[in-house]
Structure formats: C-alpha cells, structure tokens
mmCIF file of C-alpha atoms in Angstrom:
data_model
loop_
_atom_site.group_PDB
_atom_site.id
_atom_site.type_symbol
_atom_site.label_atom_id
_atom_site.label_comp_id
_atom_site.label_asym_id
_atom_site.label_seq_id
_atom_site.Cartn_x
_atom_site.Cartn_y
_atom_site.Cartn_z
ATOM 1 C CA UNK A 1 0.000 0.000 0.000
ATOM 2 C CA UNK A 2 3.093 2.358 0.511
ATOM 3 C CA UNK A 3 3.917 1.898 -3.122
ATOM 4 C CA UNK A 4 0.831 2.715 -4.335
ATOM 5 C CA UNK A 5 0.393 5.916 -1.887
ATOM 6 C CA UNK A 6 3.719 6.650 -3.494
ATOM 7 C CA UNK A 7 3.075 6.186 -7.005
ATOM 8 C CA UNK A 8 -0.261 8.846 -6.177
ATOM 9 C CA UNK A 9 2.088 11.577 -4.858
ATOM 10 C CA UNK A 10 4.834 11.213 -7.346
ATOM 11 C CA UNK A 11 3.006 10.700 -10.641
ATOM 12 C CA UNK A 12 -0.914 10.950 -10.552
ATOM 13 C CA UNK A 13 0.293 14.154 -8.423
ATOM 14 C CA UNK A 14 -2.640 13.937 -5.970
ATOM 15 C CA UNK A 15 -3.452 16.819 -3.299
ATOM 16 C CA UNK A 16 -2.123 16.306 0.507
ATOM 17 C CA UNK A 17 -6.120 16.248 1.430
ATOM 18 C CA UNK A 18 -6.832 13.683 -1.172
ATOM 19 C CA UNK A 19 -3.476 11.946 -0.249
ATOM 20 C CA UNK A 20 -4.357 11.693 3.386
ATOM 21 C CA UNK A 21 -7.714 10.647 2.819
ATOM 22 C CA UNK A 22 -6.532 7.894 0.625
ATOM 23 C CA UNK A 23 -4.073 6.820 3.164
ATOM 24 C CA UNK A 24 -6.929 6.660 6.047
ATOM 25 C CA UNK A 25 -9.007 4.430 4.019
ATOM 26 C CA UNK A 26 -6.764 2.079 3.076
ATOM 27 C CA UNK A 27 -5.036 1.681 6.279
ATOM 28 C CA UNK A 28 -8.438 0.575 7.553
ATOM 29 C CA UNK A 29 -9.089 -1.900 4.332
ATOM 30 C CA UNK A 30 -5.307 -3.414 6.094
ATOM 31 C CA UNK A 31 -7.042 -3.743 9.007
ATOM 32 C CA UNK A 32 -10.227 -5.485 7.958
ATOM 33 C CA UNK A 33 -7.888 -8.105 5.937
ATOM 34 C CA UNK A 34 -5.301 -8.409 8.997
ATOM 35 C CA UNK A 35 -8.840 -8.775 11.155
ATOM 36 C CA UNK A 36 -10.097 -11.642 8.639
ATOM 37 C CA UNK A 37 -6.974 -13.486 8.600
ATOM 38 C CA UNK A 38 -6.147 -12.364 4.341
ATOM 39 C CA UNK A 39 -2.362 -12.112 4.601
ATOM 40 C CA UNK A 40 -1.536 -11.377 1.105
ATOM 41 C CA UNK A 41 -3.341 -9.658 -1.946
ATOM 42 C CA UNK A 42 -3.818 -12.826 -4.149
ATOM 43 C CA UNK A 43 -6.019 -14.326 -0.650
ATOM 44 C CA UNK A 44 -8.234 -11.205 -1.364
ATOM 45 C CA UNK A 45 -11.481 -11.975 -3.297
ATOM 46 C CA UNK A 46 -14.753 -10.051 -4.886
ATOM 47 C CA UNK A 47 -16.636 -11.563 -1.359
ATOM 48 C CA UNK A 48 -13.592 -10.601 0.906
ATOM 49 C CA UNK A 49 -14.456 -6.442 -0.922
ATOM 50 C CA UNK A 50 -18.115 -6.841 -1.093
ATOM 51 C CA UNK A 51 -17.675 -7.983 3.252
ATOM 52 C CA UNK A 52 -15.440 -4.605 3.320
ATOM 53 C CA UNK A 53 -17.880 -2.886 1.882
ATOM 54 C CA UNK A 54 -20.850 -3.799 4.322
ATOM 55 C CA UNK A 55 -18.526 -3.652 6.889
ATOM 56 C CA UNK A 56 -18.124 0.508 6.341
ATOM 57 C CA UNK A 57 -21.636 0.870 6.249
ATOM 58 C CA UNK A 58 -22.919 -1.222 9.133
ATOM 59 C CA UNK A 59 -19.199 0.314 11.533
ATOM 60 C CA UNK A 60 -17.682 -1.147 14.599
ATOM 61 C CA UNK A 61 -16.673 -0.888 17.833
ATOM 62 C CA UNK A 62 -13.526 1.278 16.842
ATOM 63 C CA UNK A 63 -15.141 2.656 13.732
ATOM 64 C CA UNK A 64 -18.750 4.595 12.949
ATOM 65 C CA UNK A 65 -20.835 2.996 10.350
ATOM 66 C CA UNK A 66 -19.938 5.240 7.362
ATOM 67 C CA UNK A 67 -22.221 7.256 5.175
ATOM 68 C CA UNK A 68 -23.119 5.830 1.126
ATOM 69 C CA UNK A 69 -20.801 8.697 0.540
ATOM 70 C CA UNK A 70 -17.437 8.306 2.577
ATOM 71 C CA UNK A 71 -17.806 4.627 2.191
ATOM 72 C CA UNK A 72 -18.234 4.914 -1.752
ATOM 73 C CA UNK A 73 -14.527 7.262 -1.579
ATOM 74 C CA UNK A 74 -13.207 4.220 0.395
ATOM 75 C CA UNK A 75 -14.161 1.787 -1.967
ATOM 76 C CA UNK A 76 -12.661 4.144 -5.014
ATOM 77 C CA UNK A 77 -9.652 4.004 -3.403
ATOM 78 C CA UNK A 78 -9.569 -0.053 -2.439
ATOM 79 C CA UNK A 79 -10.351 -0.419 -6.568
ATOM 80 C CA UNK A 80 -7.534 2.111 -7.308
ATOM 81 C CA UNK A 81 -5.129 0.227 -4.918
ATOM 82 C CA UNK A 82 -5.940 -3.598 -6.796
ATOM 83 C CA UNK A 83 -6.173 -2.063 -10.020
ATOM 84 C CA UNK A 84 -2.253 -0.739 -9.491
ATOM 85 C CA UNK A 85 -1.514 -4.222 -7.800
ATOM 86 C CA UNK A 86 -2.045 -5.535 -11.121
ATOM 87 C CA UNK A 87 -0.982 -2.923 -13.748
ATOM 88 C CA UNK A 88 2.505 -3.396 -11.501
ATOM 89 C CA UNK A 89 2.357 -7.163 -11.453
ATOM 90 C CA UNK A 90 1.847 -8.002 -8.163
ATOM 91 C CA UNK A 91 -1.523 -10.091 -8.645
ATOM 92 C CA UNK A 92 -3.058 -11.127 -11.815
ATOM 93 C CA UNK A 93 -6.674 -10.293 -11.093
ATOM 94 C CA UNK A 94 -8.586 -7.516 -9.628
ATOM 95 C CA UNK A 95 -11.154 -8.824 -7.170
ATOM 96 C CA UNK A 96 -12.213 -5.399 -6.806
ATOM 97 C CA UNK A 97 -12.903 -4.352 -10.583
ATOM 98 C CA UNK A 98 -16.791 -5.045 -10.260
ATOM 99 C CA UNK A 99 -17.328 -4.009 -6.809
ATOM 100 C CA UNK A 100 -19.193 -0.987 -7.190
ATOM 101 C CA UNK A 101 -19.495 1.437 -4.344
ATOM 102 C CA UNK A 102 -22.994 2.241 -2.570
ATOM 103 C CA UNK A 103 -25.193 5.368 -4.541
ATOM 104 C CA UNK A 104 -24.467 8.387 -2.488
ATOM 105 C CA UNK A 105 -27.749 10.086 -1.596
ATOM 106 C CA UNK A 106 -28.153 13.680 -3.664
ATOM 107 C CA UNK A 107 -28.324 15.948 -0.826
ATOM 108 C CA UNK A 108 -28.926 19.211 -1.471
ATOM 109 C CA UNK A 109 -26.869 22.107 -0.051
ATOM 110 C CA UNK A 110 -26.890 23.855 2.575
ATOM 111 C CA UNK A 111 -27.107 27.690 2.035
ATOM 112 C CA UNK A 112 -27.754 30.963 4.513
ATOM 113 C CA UNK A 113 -30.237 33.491 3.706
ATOM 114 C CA UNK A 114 -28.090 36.557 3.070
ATOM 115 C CA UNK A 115 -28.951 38.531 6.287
ATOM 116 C CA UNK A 116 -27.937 35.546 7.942
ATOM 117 C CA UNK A 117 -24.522 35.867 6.124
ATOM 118 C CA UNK A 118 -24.178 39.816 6.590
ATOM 119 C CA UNK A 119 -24.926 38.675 10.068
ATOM 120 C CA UNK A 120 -21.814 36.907 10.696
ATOM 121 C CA UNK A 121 -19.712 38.848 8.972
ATOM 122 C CA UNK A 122 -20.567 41.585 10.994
ATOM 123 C CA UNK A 123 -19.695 39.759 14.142
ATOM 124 C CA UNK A 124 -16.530 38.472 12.741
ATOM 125 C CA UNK A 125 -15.111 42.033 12.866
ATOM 126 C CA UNK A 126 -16.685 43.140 16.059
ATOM 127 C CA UNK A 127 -13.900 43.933 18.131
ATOM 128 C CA UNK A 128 -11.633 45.857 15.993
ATOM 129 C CA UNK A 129 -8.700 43.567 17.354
ATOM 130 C CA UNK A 130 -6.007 42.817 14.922
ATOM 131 C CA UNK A 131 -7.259 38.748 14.777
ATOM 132 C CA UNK A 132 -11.063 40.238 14.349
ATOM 133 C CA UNK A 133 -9.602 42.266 11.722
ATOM 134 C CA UNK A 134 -8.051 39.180 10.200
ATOM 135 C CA UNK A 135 -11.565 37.420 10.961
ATOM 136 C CA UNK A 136 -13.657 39.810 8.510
ATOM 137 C CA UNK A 137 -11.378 39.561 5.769
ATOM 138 C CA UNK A 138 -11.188 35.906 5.565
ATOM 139 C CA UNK A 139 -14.669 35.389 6.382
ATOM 140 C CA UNK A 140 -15.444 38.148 3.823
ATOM 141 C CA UNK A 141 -13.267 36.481 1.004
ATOM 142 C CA UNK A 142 -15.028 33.162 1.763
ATOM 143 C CA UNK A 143 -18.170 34.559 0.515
ATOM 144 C CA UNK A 144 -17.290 37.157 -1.968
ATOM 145 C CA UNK A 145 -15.092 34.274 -3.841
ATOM 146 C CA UNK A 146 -16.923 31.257 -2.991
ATOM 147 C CA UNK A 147 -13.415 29.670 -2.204
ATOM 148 C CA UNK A 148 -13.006 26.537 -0.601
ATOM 149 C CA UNK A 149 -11.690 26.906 2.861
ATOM 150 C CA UNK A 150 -8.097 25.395 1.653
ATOM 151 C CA UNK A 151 -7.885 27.961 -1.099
ATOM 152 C CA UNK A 152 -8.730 30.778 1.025
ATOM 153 C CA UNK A 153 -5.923 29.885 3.636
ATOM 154 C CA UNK A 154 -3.691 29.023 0.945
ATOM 155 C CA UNK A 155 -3.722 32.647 -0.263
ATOM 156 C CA UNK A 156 -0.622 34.636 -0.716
ATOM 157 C CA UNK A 157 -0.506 38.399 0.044
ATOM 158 C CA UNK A 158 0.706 38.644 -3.968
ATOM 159 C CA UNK A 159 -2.121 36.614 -5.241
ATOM 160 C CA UNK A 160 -4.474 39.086 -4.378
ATOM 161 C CA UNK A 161 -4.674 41.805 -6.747
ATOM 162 C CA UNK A 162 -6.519 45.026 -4.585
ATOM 163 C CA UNK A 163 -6.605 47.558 -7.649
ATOM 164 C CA UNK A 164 -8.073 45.338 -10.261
ATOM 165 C CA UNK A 165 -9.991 43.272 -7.319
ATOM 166 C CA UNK A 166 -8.995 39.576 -8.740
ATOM 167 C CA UNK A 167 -7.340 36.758 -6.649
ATOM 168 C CA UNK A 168 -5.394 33.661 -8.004
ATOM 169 C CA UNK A 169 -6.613 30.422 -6.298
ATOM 170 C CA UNK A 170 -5.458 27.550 -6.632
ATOM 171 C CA UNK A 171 -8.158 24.537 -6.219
ATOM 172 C CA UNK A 172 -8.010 20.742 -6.379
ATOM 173 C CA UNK A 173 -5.451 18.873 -8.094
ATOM 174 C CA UNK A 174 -3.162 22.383 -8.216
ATOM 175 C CA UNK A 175 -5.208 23.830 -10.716
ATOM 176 C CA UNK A 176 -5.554 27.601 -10.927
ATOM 177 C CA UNK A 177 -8.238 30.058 -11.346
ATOM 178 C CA UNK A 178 -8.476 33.833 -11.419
ATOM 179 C CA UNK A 179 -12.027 35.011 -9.679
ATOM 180 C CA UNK A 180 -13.095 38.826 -9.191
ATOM 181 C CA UNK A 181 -13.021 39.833 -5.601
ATOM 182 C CA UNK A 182 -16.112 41.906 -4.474
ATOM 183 C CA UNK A 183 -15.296 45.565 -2.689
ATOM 184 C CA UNK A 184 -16.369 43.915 0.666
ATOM 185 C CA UNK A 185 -14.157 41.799 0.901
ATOM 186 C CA UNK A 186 -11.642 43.938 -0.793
ATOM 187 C CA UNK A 187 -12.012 46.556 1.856
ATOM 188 C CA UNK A 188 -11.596 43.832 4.861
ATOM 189 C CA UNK A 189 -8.788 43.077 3.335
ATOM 190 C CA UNK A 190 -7.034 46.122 3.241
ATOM 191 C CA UNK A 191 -8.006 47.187 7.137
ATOM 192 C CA UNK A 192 -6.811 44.100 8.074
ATOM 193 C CA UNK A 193 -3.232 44.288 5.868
ATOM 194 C CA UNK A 194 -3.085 47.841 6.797
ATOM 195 C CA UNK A 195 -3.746 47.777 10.531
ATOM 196 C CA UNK A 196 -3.684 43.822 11.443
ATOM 197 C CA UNK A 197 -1.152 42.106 9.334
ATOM 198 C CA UNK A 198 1.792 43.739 10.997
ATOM 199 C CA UNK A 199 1.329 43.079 14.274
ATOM 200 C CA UNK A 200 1.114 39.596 13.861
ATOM 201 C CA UNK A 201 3.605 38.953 11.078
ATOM 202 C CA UNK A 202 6.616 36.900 12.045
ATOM 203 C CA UNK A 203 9.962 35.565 10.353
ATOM 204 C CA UNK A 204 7.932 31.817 9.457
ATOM 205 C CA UNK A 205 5.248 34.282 8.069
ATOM 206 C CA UNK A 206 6.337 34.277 4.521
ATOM 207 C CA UNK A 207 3.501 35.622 1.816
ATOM 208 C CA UNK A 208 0.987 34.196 4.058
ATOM 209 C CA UNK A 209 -2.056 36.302 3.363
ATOM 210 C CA UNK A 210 -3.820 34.725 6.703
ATOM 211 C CA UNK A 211 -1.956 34.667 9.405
ATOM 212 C CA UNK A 212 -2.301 33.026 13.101
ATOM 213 C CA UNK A 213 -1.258 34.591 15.783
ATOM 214 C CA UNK A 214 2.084 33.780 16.114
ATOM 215 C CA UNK A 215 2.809 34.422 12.564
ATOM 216 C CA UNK A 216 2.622 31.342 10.952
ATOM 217 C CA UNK A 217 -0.347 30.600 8.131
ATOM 218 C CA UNK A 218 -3.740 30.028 9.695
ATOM 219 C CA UNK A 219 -4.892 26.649 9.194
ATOM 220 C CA UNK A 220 -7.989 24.872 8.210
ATOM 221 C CA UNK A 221 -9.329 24.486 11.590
ATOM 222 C CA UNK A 222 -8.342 27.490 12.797
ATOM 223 C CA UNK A 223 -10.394 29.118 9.976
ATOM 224 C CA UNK A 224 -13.306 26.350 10.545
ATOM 225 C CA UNK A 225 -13.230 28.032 14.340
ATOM 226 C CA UNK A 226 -13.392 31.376 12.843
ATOM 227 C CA UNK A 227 -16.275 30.821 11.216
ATOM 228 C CA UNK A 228 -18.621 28.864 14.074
ATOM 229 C CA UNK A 229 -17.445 31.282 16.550
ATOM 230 C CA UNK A 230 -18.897 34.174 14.513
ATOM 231 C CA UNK A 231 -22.065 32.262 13.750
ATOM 232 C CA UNK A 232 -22.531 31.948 17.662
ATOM 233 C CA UNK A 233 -21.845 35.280 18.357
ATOM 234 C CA UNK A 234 -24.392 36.061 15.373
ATOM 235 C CA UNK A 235 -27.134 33.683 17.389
ATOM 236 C CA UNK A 236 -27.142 31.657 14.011
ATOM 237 C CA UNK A 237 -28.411 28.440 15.865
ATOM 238 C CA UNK A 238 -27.590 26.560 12.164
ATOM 239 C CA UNK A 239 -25.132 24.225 11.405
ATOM 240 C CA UNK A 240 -22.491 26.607 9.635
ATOM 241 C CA UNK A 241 -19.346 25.443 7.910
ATOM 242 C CA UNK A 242 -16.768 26.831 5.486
ATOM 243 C CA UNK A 243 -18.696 25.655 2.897
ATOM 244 C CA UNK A 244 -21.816 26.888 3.978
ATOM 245 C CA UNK A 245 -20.305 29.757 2.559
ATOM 246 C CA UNK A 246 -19.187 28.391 -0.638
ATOM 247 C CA UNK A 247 -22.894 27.018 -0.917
ATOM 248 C CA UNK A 248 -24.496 30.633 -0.031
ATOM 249 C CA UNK A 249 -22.065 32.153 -2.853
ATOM 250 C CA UNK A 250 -23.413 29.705 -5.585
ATOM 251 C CA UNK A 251 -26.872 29.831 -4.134
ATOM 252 C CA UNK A 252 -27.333 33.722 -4.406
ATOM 253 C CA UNK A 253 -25.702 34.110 -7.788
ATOM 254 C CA UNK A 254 -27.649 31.664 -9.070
ATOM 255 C CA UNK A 255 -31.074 33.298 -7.325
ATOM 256 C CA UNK A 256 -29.719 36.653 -8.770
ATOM 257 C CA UNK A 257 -29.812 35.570 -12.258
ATOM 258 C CA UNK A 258 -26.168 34.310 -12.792
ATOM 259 C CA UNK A 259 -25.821 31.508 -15.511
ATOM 260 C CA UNK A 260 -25.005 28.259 -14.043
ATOM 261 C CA UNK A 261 -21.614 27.845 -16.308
ATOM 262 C CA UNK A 262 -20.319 31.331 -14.990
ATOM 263 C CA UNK A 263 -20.881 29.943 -11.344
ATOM 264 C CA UNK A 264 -18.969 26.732 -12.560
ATOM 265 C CA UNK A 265 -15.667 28.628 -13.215
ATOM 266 C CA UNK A 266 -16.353 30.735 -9.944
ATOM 267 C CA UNK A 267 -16.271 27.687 -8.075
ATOM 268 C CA UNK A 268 -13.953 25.656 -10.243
ATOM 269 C CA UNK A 269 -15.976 22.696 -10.900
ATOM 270 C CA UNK A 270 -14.622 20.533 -13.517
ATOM 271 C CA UNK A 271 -18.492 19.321 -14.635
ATOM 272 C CA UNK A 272 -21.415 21.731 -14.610
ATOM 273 C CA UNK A 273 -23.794 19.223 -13.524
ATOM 274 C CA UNK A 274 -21.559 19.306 -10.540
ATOM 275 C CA UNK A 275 -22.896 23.037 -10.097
ATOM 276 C CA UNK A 276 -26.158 22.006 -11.457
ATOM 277 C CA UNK A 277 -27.203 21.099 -7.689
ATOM 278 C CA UNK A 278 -27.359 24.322 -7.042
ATOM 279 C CA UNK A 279 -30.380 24.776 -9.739
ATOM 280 C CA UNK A 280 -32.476 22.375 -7.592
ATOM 281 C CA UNK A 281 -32.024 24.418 -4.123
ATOM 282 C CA UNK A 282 -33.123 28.449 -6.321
ATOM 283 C CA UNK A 283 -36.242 26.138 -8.001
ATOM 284 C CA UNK A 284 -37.424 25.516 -4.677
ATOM 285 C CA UNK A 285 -37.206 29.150 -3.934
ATOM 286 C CA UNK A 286 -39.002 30.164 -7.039
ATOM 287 C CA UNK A 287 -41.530 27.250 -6.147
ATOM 288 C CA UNK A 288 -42.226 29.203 -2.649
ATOM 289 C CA UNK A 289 -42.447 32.997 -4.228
ATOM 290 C CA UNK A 290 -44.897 31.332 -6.993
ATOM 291 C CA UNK A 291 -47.150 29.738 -4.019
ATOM 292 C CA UNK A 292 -47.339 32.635 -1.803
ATOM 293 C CA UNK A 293 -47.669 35.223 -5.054
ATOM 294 C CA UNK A 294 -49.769 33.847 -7.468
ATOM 295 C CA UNK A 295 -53.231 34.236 -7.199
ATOM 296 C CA UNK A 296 -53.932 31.069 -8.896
ATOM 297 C CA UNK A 297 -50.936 28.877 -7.019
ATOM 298 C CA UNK A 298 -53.345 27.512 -4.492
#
C-alpha cells in the first residue's frame, strides 16, 4: 500500500487532502484483511471487498458505520489500490474491478439566507482587534469568492490583486483560477493588511495572506473556528461550515440571475452538472415565491 500511496504523490500528483484521505481508508481496508486473517493480496477476493464494503456501512466498535458517501470514496480508493496491484504485477486479477461502491444520496446544499450571512460577517469584525480584523477579511473572502476553505488559507498576500480586485486560487489537483473579488471583501482586506497584518507577522510568516497569531499561516481548523465562533456570536443556531459559505455564494448568484456555467468557473468545478445542484435548491425558492404570489398557485 506504501507503493501505491507513493506512485499517487509522485506521478498521478494527488493533493495532501486527497493523499491523506486515501491513506486513512486504506489503512483501515489493512485492518479489515489483517482482522479476517487475508495475509496477502492474491487471498483477497470479490466476497472478501463486497464484506469490506458492508462492513463501512454497518461500523464497529472502533469505527462509525460510514455514510453511502465516505464509504463509496473508500471503496474508489480499495479499486484504485488492486487495479495498481495488477498494472505493476503483483496479482493477476482484480477482485475489486466489479465491486461498485454504494449510490451516495443527492443531498442538497446547505445555504444561509443573506442577512444571515451579513450577520456573521458583521460579528466576525466586532472587536476591531487585529485577529477580528483578520476574521472579517477571511470570512469576507469566503463569501465574496466562494473559495473553498483550503484555497482561502492558501492565499498569498501577492495573489491578491486590490486595484483590479482579482485573486489567483489555486483549487483541487493544483489547478488555478483567477475570480473577481467583491469591494467587501476587498475593503476587509485592506483594514486588516493595513492595521492587522503587521502586528502579527513573524519571520515563518512568509507571503501568508492569513496569518495566526504567532505568525505562521492560519490553518484549516483554525479558519473552521473562525467561522462557528462568529455564527454563535451572530445567534445563528444553524449548522455553519466553510462551505456553507461556498454554498451561499453559488446559491445567491444563481437566485440573482447568474448563468449556471459562470458559477462553474467561480467555483472551479470541472463538470457543470456538478454546479447544477445548485439549480435544484433556487427552483425551490421560485416554487415558494410562486405559491405565496400567485393568485392562482393555491
């Protein structure tokens, strides 16, 4: 399994996240052979998978059952580990080739009504301090770019650009995009680089846009605790996340008339009909204005 984690960071060039989800996975398919006394890859079979399989779903005493969604990543990555097995000649069959992974349910998601959003932002920057500061612009580029939570971190003072209000992200699988930056979150920005940043800028800070406060780059969770903190402070009793966020930027482009393949670049989804879920959450909107406004709804 080392090999083949090695062979995904070297040539197929995978993300750390990806990487280290990968590596979770399959270090618990180890443990489910090691558990069922399958000591080698050509003792594994299309039952020994298929038991795997209902094993993530139905969990354990050290694991939770999984949902059709995390346990049909695990299972992408068991096939992608037997597949390489044999492409590099250590089996001769793949007993996981016609496993096929359990239908993830098509939730839809999650978005804020915008005072809700305003609502937090507002509470971000509350104090004034230097890290509130440093709160409002982050929070405020979450929104106004509909970056993922890894991209917004990631950010580099330089890959911001404040006069033509653009910002260089770079998403999944190190691919770039340029996005326009709203004045918002511009002007966040600059009161926090202008009378945050420097106070909390260290030698280890680098180009680190976001910084913690002992210089270094703010992390996911960090961020994560940005966010939930505001929403309490906000008295938003909802479950809020990073990509809440992300999910409020489609939503309210999409409810303001934006076309679904310009909100596809914006969030850097390879496939529209990845974006397309977003379609299903502003129909049930219209479906709601068109009951309670039509005379003839009813």
């Amino acid at each position: 399994m080392r090999t083949y984690l090695d062979h995904l960071t070297v040539e197929r060039g995978l993300a750390a996240n990806t990487l280290s989800s990968y590596r979770r996975d399959l270090r618990r398919y180890a443990e489910f052979l090691a558990q069922n006394d399958v000591d080698s890859l050509s003792g594994v079979s299309e039952a020994t998978v298929s038991a795997f399989l209902a094993h993530l779903r139905e969990g354990s005493e050290d694991h939770p059952a999984l949902s059709a969604t995390s346990a049909a990543r695990t299972v992408v990555a068991v096939r992608g580990f037997h597949k390489f097995a044999v492409a590099d000649g250590m089996v001769e069959a793949n007993p996981a080739g016609h496993v096929k992974p359990p239908r993830a349910e098509k939730r839809l998601p999650k978005a804020l009504p915008l005072a809700d959003v305003e609502a937090i932002l507002e509470a971000a920057g509350a104090p004034g301090t230097p890290l509130a500061l440093r709160d409002r612009a982050l929070l405020e580029v979450l929104y106004g770019t509909g970056a993922r939570i890894s991209e917004a971190v990631g950010l580099d003072v330089d890959d911001l650009d404040r006069v033509d209000h653009v910002a260089l992200l770079r998403g999944k699988g190190g691919k770039e995009r340029i996005v326009p930056v709203g004045s918002y979150a511009i002007e966040a920005v600059e009161a926090y680089l202008t009378r945050a940043r420097p106070d909390l800028v260290a030698a280890r800070s680098g180009g680190a846009l976001f910084l913690n406060a002992r210089g270094g780059r703010l992390s996911r969770q960090s961020a994560w605790t940005v966010l939930t903190r505001a929403a309490e402070r906000a008295g938003i009793d909802k479950d809020v996340s990073p990509h809440t966020l992300r999910h409020s930027f489609a939503t309210h482009l999409l409810d303001g008339g934006a076309d679904v393949r310009v909100v596809q670049e914006l969030l850097g989804h390879a496939s529209v009909t990845t974006t397309q879920i977003y379609t299903l959450v502003t129909v049930d909107n219209l479906r709601e204005v068109f009951a309670t406004a039509h005379p003839r709804a009813l």
